[in-house]
Amino acid sequence: MTYTKQTYTIKSAPKPYLFIGSKIRGAFGYSLKEEVCVNPTFECTNCFAAKECLFYKFYEAQNQTHDYRLDYKLYSEKYKFSLLLFNETQKEKEVVHKAMMASLKEYKEIAFKEKTKTLKTKKHAKIIKLEFQTPLRIKKQNRFAIKDIELLDILLSIYKRNLELQNLPYKPIVLDTNYKTVSKNLTYQELTRRSNKQNTKMNLGGLMGEMVISNLSKEAYDLLKTGEVIGVGKSTVFGLGKIKMEELA
């Protein structure tokens, strides 16, 4: 998998509040629409250019996995975040950058870095610590998990999301479940955002914390490495579902 990572560090900004994902995505959306919209009415409903419109793909398209996600840390001391672009969206990276900079016009001293990377997983650590750095929203029995989650749930979520990003049909997968959960420390992190479009307050809370896993298979390890890039679960466009693996042995 090849992807492009655009990173923005706002040196002149004060320490950010807990959840910056909603603000960044909202401001970026306004700027992106200004940049790419060719409809004189500025309306997305029944727009003749919807299929080719980057804003429509990012914000209006329903029931699909978006080809981008925000990436940042909660409780960060810096106003720093990244935008990860997948698939054909990488061809629009210059437009994306221009719109993002326009959305940040109230700030000065913005450092920007861009890298195109290829995900490769050559290693295989059998003992890892898995950290949920932003709330993880995964459904279990038609409800978002608020108390507990298993590694298998995470692996299946990554597998499904990866297929969706590649526009591949879903195929059942059988994963090795001989791993052992050595320790688990998970808590529910409440997060809300105001949706002007829906005129309502939305709950984006999820599980945070860490798990230590031993006897991890190579297939599971590879899926977790993929999850570090594409995110896990729902609302990754807001920066949720960010995981990080620490290799212990």
PDB file of C-alpha atoms in Angstrom:
ATOM      1  CA  MET A   1       0.000   0.000   0.000  1.00  0.00           C
ATOM      2  CA  THR A   2       1.234   3.468  -0.955  1.00  0.00           C
ATOM      3  CA  TYR A   3      -0.071   6.559   0.816  1.00  0.00           C
ATOM      4  CA  THR A   4       0.764  10.250   1.194  1.00  0.00           C
ATOM      5  CA  LYS A   5       1.126  11.890   4.595  1.00  0.00           C
ATOM      6  CA  GLN A   6       0.829  15.672   4.907  1.00  0.00           C
ATOM      7  CA  THR A   7       1.853  17.024   8.315  1.00  0.00           C
ATOM      8  CA  TYR A   8       1.065  20.503   9.654  1.00  0.00           C
ATOM      9  CA  THR A   9       2.637  22.011  12.765  1.00  0.00           C
ATOM     10  CA  ILE A  10       1.251  25.377  13.860  1.00  0.00           C
ATOM     11  CA  LYS A  11       4.076  26.937  15.829  1.00  0.00           C
ATOM     12  CA  SER A  12       2.221  30.131  16.760  1.00  0.00           C
ATOM     13  CA  ALA A  13      -0.936  28.410  18.052  1.00  0.00           C
ATOM     14  CA  PRO A  14      -1.662  27.898  21.747  1.00  0.00           C
ATOM     15  CA  LYS A  15      -1.867  24.425  23.224  1.00  0.00           C
ATOM     16  CA  PRO A  16      -4.821  22.716  21.522  1.00  0.00           C
ATOM     17  CA  TYR A  17      -7.861  21.521  23.376  1.00  0.00           C
ATOM     18  CA  LEU A  18      -8.570  17.804  23.730  1.00  0.00           C
ATOM     19  CA  PHE A  19     -10.368  17.026  20.457  1.00  0.00           C
ATOM     20  CA  ILE A  20      -9.101  18.990  17.450  1.00  0.00           C
ATOM     21  CA  GLY A  21     -10.420  16.589  14.818  1.00  0.00           C
ATOM     22  CA  SER A  22     -13.844  18.171  14.475  1.00  0.00           C
ATOM     23  CA  LYS A  23     -12.498  21.719  14.158  1.00  0.00           C
ATOM     24  CA  ILE A  24      -9.843  20.790  11.605  1.00  0.00           C
ATOM     25  CA  ARG A  25     -12.200  18.748   9.450  1.00  0.00           C
ATOM     26  CA  GLY A  26     -14.895  21.437   9.596  1.00  0.00           C
ATOM     27  CA  ALA A  27     -12.606  24.313   8.616  1.00  0.00           C
ATOM     28  CA  PHE A  28     -10.912  22.226   5.933  1.00  0.00           C
ATOM     29  CA  GLY A  29     -14.304  21.333   4.458  1.00  0.00           C
ATOM     30  CA  TYR A  30     -15.291  24.965   3.956  1.00  0.00           C
ATOM     31  CA  SER A  31     -11.971  25.775   2.286  1.00  0.00           C
ATOM     32  CA  LEU A  32     -12.015  22.663   0.104  1.00  0.00           C
ATOM     33  CA  LYS A  33     -15.477  23.449  -1.209  1.00  0.00           C
ATOM     34  CA  GLU A  34     -14.404  27.005  -2.019  1.00  0.00           C
ATOM     35  CA  GLU A  35     -11.424  25.604  -3.879  1.00  0.00           C
ATOM     36  CA  VAL A  36     -13.053  22.900  -6.006  1.00  0.00           C
ATOM     37  CA  CYS A  37     -16.770  23.672  -6.390  1.00  0.00           C
ATOM     38  CA  VAL A  38     -17.810  24.437 -10.010  1.00  0.00           C
ATOM     39  CA  ASN A  39     -21.563  24.533  -9.385  1.00  0.00           C
ATOM     40  CA  PRO A  40     -22.953  28.115  -9.569  1.00  0.00           C
ATOM     41  CA  THR A  41     -25.538  27.208  -6.919  1.00  0.00           C
ATOM     42  CA  PHE A  42     -22.841  25.919  -4.552  1.00  0.00           C
ATOM     43  CA  GLU A  43     -25.260  23.105  -3.674  1.00  0.00           C
ATOM     44  CA  CYS A  44     -24.205  19.458  -3.493  1.00  0.00           C
ATOM     45  CA  THR A  45     -27.670  17.916  -3.806  1.00  0.00           C
ATOM     46  CA  ASN A  46     -28.168  16.628  -7.378  1.00  0.00           C
ATOM     47  CA  CYS A  47     -24.981  18.392  -8.463  1.00  0.00           C
ATOM     48  CA  PHE A  48     -23.899  17.626 -12.036  1.00  0.00           C
ATOM     49  CA  ALA A  49     -20.237  17.418 -10.974  1.00  0.00           C
ATOM     50  CA  ALA A  50     -20.631  15.261  -7.870  1.00  0.00           C
ATOM     51  CA  LYS A  51     -18.843  12.213  -9.271  1.00  0.00           C
ATOM     52  CA  GLU A  52     -15.681  14.200 -10.002  1.00  0.00           C
ATOM     53  CA  CYS A  53     -15.822  16.534  -6.993  1.00  0.00           C
ATOM     54  CA  LEU A  54     -13.218  16.024  -4.264  1.00  0.00           C
ATOM     55  CA  PHE A  55     -15.350  17.836  -1.691  1.00  0.00           C
ATOM     56  CA  TYR A  56     -18.306  15.576  -2.436  1.00  0.00           C
ATOM     57  CA  LYS A  57     -16.134  12.482  -2.042  1.00  0.00           C
ATOM     58  CA  PHE A  58     -14.693  13.772   1.246  1.00  0.00           C
ATOM     59  CA  TYR A  59     -17.871  15.115   2.864  1.00  0.00           C
ATOM     60  CA  GLU A  60     -21.102  14.228   1.080  1.00  0.00           C
ATOM     61  CA  ALA A  61     -20.694  10.665  -0.210  1.00  0.00           C
ATOM     62  CA  GLN A  62     -22.619   8.245   1.977  1.00  0.00           C
ATOM     63  CA  ASN A  63     -22.035   4.606   2.948  1.00  0.00           C
ATOM     64  CA  GLN A  64     -18.453   4.397   1.752  1.00  0.00           C
ATOM     65  CA  THR A  65     -14.981   4.297   3.233  1.00  0.00           C
ATOM     66  CA  HIS A  66     -13.270   7.614   2.636  1.00  0.00           C
ATOM     67  CA  ASP A  67      -9.814   7.708   1.058  1.00  0.00           C
ATOM     68  CA  TYR A  68      -8.318   9.908   3.764  1.00  0.00           C
ATOM     69  CA  ARG A  69      -8.107  10.289   7.523  1.00  0.00           C
ATOM     70  CA  LEU A  70      -6.879  12.781  10.103  1.00  0.00           C
ATOM     71  CA  ASP A  71      -4.036  11.773  12.407  1.00  0.00           C
ATOM     72  CA  TYR A  72      -3.088  13.455  15.697  1.00  0.00           C
ATOM     73  CA  LYS A  73      -2.666  12.772  19.391  1.00  0.00           C
ATOM     74  CA  LEU A  74      -5.073  13.629  22.163  1.00  0.00           C
ATOM     75  CA  TYR A  75      -3.578  15.651  25.027  1.00  0.00           C
ATOM     76  CA  SER A  76      -0.813  16.909  22.732  1.00  0.00           C
ATOM     77  CA  GLU A  77       1.329  19.853  23.807  1.00  0.00           C
ATOM     78  CA  LYS A  78       1.637  20.939  20.148  1.00  0.00           C
ATOM     79  CA  TYR A  79      -0.943  21.952  17.569  1.00  0.00           C
ATOM     80  CA  LYS A  80       0.210  19.276  15.157  1.00  0.00           C
ATOM     81  CA  PHE A  81      -1.760  16.959  12.898  1.00  0.00           C
ATOM     82  CA  SER A  82      -1.451  14.975   9.683  1.00  0.00           C
ATOM     83  CA  LEU A  83      -3.727  14.160   6.790  1.00  0.00           C
ATOM     84  CA  LEU A  84      -3.246  10.729   5.238  1.00  0.00           C
ATOM     85  CA  LEU A  85      -4.341  10.310   1.617  1.00  0.00           C
ATOM     86  CA  PHE A  86      -5.017   6.924   0.039  1.00  0.00           C
ATOM     87  CA  ASN A  87      -5.649   5.618  -3.469  1.00  0.00           C
ATOM     88  CA  GLU A  88      -6.565   8.156  -6.186  1.00  0.00           C
ATOM     89  CA  THR A  89      -6.871  10.929  -3.596  1.00  0.00           C
ATOM     90  CA  GLN A  90      -3.074  11.189  -3.638  1.00  0.00           C
ATOM     91  CA  LYS A  91      -3.297  12.723  -7.103  1.00  0.00           C
ATOM     92  CA  GLU A  92      -5.174  15.645  -5.533  1.00  0.00           C
ATOM     93  CA  LYS A  93      -2.543  16.304  -2.857  1.00  0.00           C
ATOM     94  CA  GLU A  94      -1.725  19.803  -4.133  1.00  0.00           C
ATOM     95  CA  VAL A  95      -5.391  20.819  -4.038  1.00  0.00           C
ATOM     96  CA  VAL A  96      -5.739  19.291  -0.576  1.00  0.00           C
ATOM     97  CA  HIS A  97      -2.706  21.196   0.702  1.00  0.00           C
ATOM     98  CA  LYS A  98      -3.907  24.505  -0.757  1.00  0.00           C
ATOM     99  CA  ALA A  99      -7.322  24.098   0.869  1.00  0.00           C
ATOM    100  CA  MET A 100      -5.814  23.070   4.205  1.00  0.00           C
ATOM    101  CA  MET A 101      -3.529  26.095   4.270  1.00  0.00           C
ATOM    102  CA  ALA A 102      -6.518  28.330   3.493  1.00  0.00           C
ATOM    103  CA  SER A 103      -8.389  26.785   6.422  1.00  0.00           C
ATOM    104  CA  LEU A 104      -5.452  27.664   8.705  1.00  0.00           C
ATOM    105  CA  LYS A 105      -5.140  31.275   7.542  1.00  0.00           C
ATOM    106  CA  GLU A 106      -5.762  32.638  11.054  1.00  0.00           C
ATOM    107  CA  TYR A 107      -2.425  31.150  12.154  1.00  0.00           C
ATOM    108  CA  LYS A 108       1.157  32.081  11.370  1.00  0.00           C
ATOM    109  CA  GLU A 109       4.351  30.020  11.306  1.00  0.00           C
ATOM    110  CA  ILE A 110       2.910  26.823   9.878  1.00  0.00           C
ATOM    111  CA  ALA A 111       5.493  24.126   9.160  1.00  0.00           C
ATOM    112  CA  PHE A 112       4.517  21.658   6.449  1.00  0.00           C
ATOM    113  CA  LYS A 113       5.986  18.293   5.528  1.00  0.00           C
ATOM    114  CA  GLU A 114       4.825  15.812   2.931  1.00  0.00           C
ATOM    115  CA  LYS A 115       5.956  12.235   2.400  1.00  0.00           C
ATOM    116  CA  THR A 116       4.745   9.461   0.150  1.00  0.00           C
ATOM    117  CA  LYS A 117       5.320   6.106   1.806  1.00  0.00           C
ATOM    118  CA  THR A 118       4.869   2.440   1.049  1.00  0.00           C
ATOM    119  CA  LEU A 119       3.632   0.187   3.807  1.00  0.00           C
ATOM    120  CA  LYS A 120       5.827  -2.876   4.185  1.00  0.00           C
ATOM    121  CA  THR A 121       5.762  -5.406   6.994  1.00  0.00           C
ATOM    122  CA  LYS A 122       8.925  -7.475   7.042  1.00  0.00           C
ATOM    123  CA  LYS A 123       9.238  -7.935  10.788  1.00  0.00           C
ATOM    124  CA  HIS A 124       7.141 -10.073  13.085  1.00  0.00           C
ATOM    125  CA  ALA A 125       7.022  -9.369  16.806  1.00  0.00           C
ATOM    126  CA  LYS A 126       5.249 -12.062  18.817  1.00  0.00           C
ATOM    127  CA  ILE A 127       4.769  -9.913  21.907  1.00  0.00           C
ATOM    128  CA  ILE A 128       3.407  -6.387  21.468  1.00  0.00           C
ATOM    129  CA  LYS A 129       1.771  -3.573  23.384  1.00  0.00           C
ATOM    130  CA  LEU A 130      -1.134  -2.105  21.462  1.00  0.00           C
ATOM    131  CA  GLU A 131      -2.042   1.467  22.366  1.00  0.00           C
ATOM    132  CA  PHE A 132      -5.300   3.185  21.425  1.00  0.00           C
ATOM    133  CA  GLN A 133      -4.165   6.805  21.070  1.00  0.00           C
ATOM    134  CA  THR A 134      -7.567   8.191  20.086  1.00  0.00           C
ATOM    135  CA  PRO A 135     -11.013   6.737  20.888  1.00  0.00           C
ATOM    136  CA  LEU A 136     -11.719   3.455  19.150  1.00  0.00           C
ATOM    137  CA  ARG A 137     -15.288   3.041  17.906  1.00  0.00           C
ATOM    138  CA  ILE A 138     -16.107  -0.540  16.948  1.00  0.00           C
ATOM    139  CA  LYS A 139     -19.557  -2.063  16.970  1.00  0.00           C
ATOM    140  CA  LYS A 140     -20.277  -5.306  18.795  1.00  0.00           C
ATOM    141  CA  GLN A 141     -23.773  -6.749  18.596  1.00  0.00           C
ATOM    142  CA  ASN A 142     -24.963  -3.608  16.757  1.00  0.00           C
ATOM    143  CA  ARG A 143     -23.703  -1.297  19.516  1.00  0.00           C
ATOM    144  CA  PHE A 144     -20.482   0.607  19.932  1.00  0.00           C
ATOM    145  CA  ALA A 145     -18.280  -1.096  22.512  1.00  0.00           C
ATOM    146  CA  ILE A 146     -18.039   0.999  25.680  1.00  0.00           C
ATOM    147  CA  LYS A 147     -16.499  -1.429  28.184  1.00  0.00           C
ATOM    148  CA  ASP A 148     -14.395  -4.062  26.513  1.00  0.00           C
ATOM    149  CA  ILE A 149     -13.080  -5.274  23.197  1.00  0.00           C
ATOM    150  CA  GLU A 150     -10.997  -8.198  22.014  1.00  0.00           C
ATOM    151  CA  LEU A 151      -8.025  -8.263  19.676  1.00  0.00           C
ATOM    152  CA  LEU A 152     -10.033 -10.311  17.189  1.00  0.00           C
ATOM    153  CA  ASP A 153     -12.591  -7.474  16.915  1.00  0.00           C
ATOM    154  CA  ILE A 154      -9.774  -5.058  16.057  1.00  0.00           C
ATOM    155  CA  LEU A 155      -8.191  -7.369  13.505  1.00  0.00           C
ATOM    156  CA  LEU A 156     -11.479  -8.012  11.714  1.00  0.00           C
ATOM    157  CA  SER A 157     -12.223  -4.279  11.639  1.00  0.00           C
ATOM    158  CA  ILE A 158      -8.852  -3.531  10.022  1.00  0.00           C
ATOM    159  CA  TYR A 159      -9.297  -6.362   7.538  1.00  0.00           C
ATOM    160  CA  LYS A 160     -12.740  -5.096   6.484  1.00  0.00           C
ATOM    161  CA  ARG A 161     -11.612  -1.467   6.232  1.00  0.00           C
ATOM    162  CA  ASN A 162      -8.587  -2.434   4.134  1.00  0.00           C
ATOM    163  CA  LEU A 163     -10.788  -4.308   1.653  1.00  0.00           C
ATOM    164  CA  GLU A 164     -13.146  -1.339   1.433  1.00  0.00           C
ATOM    165  CA  LEU A 165     -10.275   1.055   0.723  1.00  0.00           C
ATOM    166  CA  GLN A 166      -9.154  -1.194  -2.115  1.00  0.00           C
ATOM    167  CA  ASN A 167     -12.735  -1.547  -3.440  1.00  0.00           C
ATOM    168  CA  LEU A 168     -12.510  -5.306  -3.035  1.00  0.00           C
ATOM    169  CA  PRO A 169     -15.502  -7.543  -2.224  1.00  0.00           C
ATOM    170  CA  TYR A 170     -15.671  -8.854   1.311  1.00  0.00           C
ATOM    171  CA  LYS A 171     -14.318 -12.356   1.821  1.00  0.00           C
ATOM    172  CA  PRO A 172     -14.468 -14.152   5.181  1.00  0.00           C
ATOM    173  CA  ILE A 173     -11.107 -14.595   6.874  1.00  0.00           C
ATOM    174  CA  VAL A 174     -10.067 -17.111   9.516  1.00  0.00           C
ATOM    175  CA  LEU A 175      -7.456 -15.701  11.885  1.00  0.00           C
ATOM    176  CA  ASP A 176      -5.217 -17.537  14.324  1.00  0.00           C
ATOM    177  CA  THR A 177      -6.717 -16.995  17.776  1.00  0.00           C
ATOM    178  CA  ASN A 178      -3.950 -18.734  19.749  1.00  0.00           C
ATOM    179  CA  TYR A 179      -2.653 -15.359  20.927  1.00  0.00           C
ATOM    180  CA  LYS A 180      -2.835 -14.512  24.638  1.00  0.00           C
ATOM    181  CA  THR A 181      -4.030 -11.250  26.143  1.00  0.00           C
ATOM    182  CA  VAL A 182      -1.427 -10.683  28.861  1.00  0.00           C
ATOM    183  CA  SER A 183      -2.977  -7.479  30.166  1.00  0.00           C
ATOM    184  CA  LYS A 184      -5.682  -5.034  29.224  1.00  0.00           C
ATOM    185  CA  ASN A 185      -6.383  -1.526  30.508  1.00  0.00           C
ATOM    186  CA  LEU A 186      -9.216   0.135  28.610  1.00  0.00           C
ATOM    187  CA  THR A 187     -11.454   3.065  29.521  1.00  0.00           C
ATOM    188  CA  TYR A 188     -14.220   4.877  27.701  1.00  0.00           C
ATOM    189  CA  GLN A 189     -13.316   8.394  26.543  1.00  0.00           C
ATOM    190  CA  GLU A 190     -16.311  10.663  26.026  1.00  0.00           C
ATOM    191  CA  LEU A 191     -16.146  12.932  22.963  1.00  0.00           C
ATOM    192  CA  THR A 192     -18.831  15.072  21.362  1.00  0.00           C
ATOM    193  CA  ARG A 193     -19.008  17.410  18.398  1.00  0.00           C
ATOM    194  CA  ARG A 194     -21.582  19.839  17.107  1.00  0.00           C
ATOM    195  CA  SER A 195     -22.883  19.046  13.621  1.00  0.00           C
ATOM    196  CA  ASN A 196     -24.150  22.208  11.938  1.00  0.00           C
ATOM    197  CA  LYS A 197     -25.404  20.173   8.997  1.00  0.00           C
ATOM    198  CA  GLN A 198     -27.576  17.946  11.179  1.00  0.00           C
ATOM    199  CA  ASN A 199     -28.121  20.645  13.813  1.00  0.00           C
ATOM    200  CA  THR A 200     -27.362  18.242  16.614  1.00  0.00           C
ATOM    201  CA  LYS A 201     -24.647  17.146  19.020  1.00  0.00           C
ATOM    202  CA  MET A 202     -22.928  13.921  17.975  1.00  0.00           C
ATOM    203  CA  ASN A 203     -21.244  11.414  20.273  1.00  0.00           C
ATOM    204  CA  LEU A 204     -17.806  10.292  19.069  1.00  0.00           C
ATOM    205  CA  GLY A 205     -16.628   8.590  22.242  1.00  0.00           C
ATOM    206  CA  GLY A 206     -14.751   5.311  22.246  1.00  0.00           C
ATOM    207  CA  LEU A 207     -12.259   3.078  24.010  1.00  0.00           C
ATOM    208  CA  MET A 208      -8.754   4.215  24.872  1.00  0.00           C
ATOM    209  CA  GLY A 209      -5.911   2.518  26.707  1.00  0.00           C
ATOM    210  CA  GLU A 210      -3.619  -0.375  25.928  1.00  0.00           C
ATOM    211  CA  MET A 211      -3.381  -4.148  25.582  1.00  0.00           C
ATOM    212  CA  VAL A 212      -0.363  -6.448  25.822  1.00  0.00           C
ATOM    213  CA  ILE A 213      -0.586  -9.452  23.523  1.00  0.00           C
ATOM    214  CA  SER A 214       1.714 -12.478  23.297  1.00  0.00           C
ATOM    215  CA  ASN A 215       1.982 -15.326  20.766  1.00  0.00           C
ATOM    216  CA  LEU A 216       0.875 -12.980  17.986  1.00  0.00           C
ATOM    217  CA  SER A 217       0.758 -14.524  14.510  1.00  0.00           C
ATOM    218  CA  LYS A 218       2.460 -12.950  11.485  1.00  0.00           C
ATOM    219  CA  GLU A 219      -0.925 -12.360   9.855  1.00  0.00           C
ATOM    220  CA  ALA A 220      -2.239 -10.537  12.916  1.00  0.00           C
ATOM    221  CA  TYR A 221       0.954  -8.504  13.165  1.00  0.00           C
ATOM    222  CA  ASP A 222       0.637  -7.434   9.523  1.00  0.00           C
ATOM    223  CA  LEU A 223      -2.986  -6.405  10.019  1.00  0.00           C
ATOM    224  CA  LEU A 224      -2.074  -4.260  13.023  1.00  0.00           C
ATOM    225  CA  LYS A 225       0.683  -2.551  11.012  1.00  0.00           C
ATOM    226  CA  THR A 226      -1.917  -1.809   8.345  1.00  0.00           C
ATOM    227  CA  GLY A 227      -4.244  -0.469  11.033  1.00  0.00           C
ATOM    228  CA  GLU A 228      -1.535   1.959  12.170  1.00  0.00           C
ATOM    229  CA  VAL A 229      -1.807   3.566   8.721  1.00  0.00           C
ATOM    230  CA  ILE A 230      -5.474   3.336   7.751  1.00  0.00           C
ATOM    231  CA  GLY A 231      -7.005   3.588  11.230  1.00  0.00           C
ATOM    232  CA  VAL A 232      -9.479   1.278  12.947  1.00  0.00           C
ATOM    233  CA  GLY A 233     -13.246   1.366  13.336  1.00  0.00           C
ATOM    234  CA  LYS A 234     -15.559   4.301  12.701  1.00  0.00           C
ATOM    235  CA  SER A 235     -14.961   8.065  12.349  1.00  0.00           C
ATOM    236  CA  THR A 236     -11.321   7.839  11.271  1.00  0.00           C
ATOM    237  CA  VAL A 237     -11.850  11.000   9.176  1.00  0.00           C
ATOM    238  CA  PHE A 238     -12.057  12.827  12.526  1.00  0.00           C
ATOM    239  CA  GLY A 239      -8.826  11.209  13.707  1.00  0.00           C
ATOM    240  CA  LEU A 240     -10.433   8.453  15.766  1.00  0.00           C
ATOM    241  CA  GLY A 241      -9.228   4.856  15.756  1.00  0.00           C
ATOM    242  CA  LYS A 242      -5.532   5.705  15.902  1.00  0.00           C
ATOM    243  CA  ILE A 243      -3.490   2.739  17.120  1.00  0.00           C
ATOM    244  CA  LYS A 244       0.211   2.281  17.767  1.00  0.00           C
ATOM    245  CA  MET A 245       2.137  -0.948  18.262  1.00  0.00           C
ATOM    246  CA  GLU A 246       5.162  -1.250  20.515  1.00  0.00           C
ATOM    247  CA  GLU A 247       7.206  -4.390  19.856  1.00  0.00           C
ATOM    248  CA  LEU A 248       8.230  -6.056  23.107  1.00  0.00           C
ATOM    249  CA  ALA A 249       9.744  -9.297  21.807  1.00  0.00           C
TER     250      ALA A 249
END
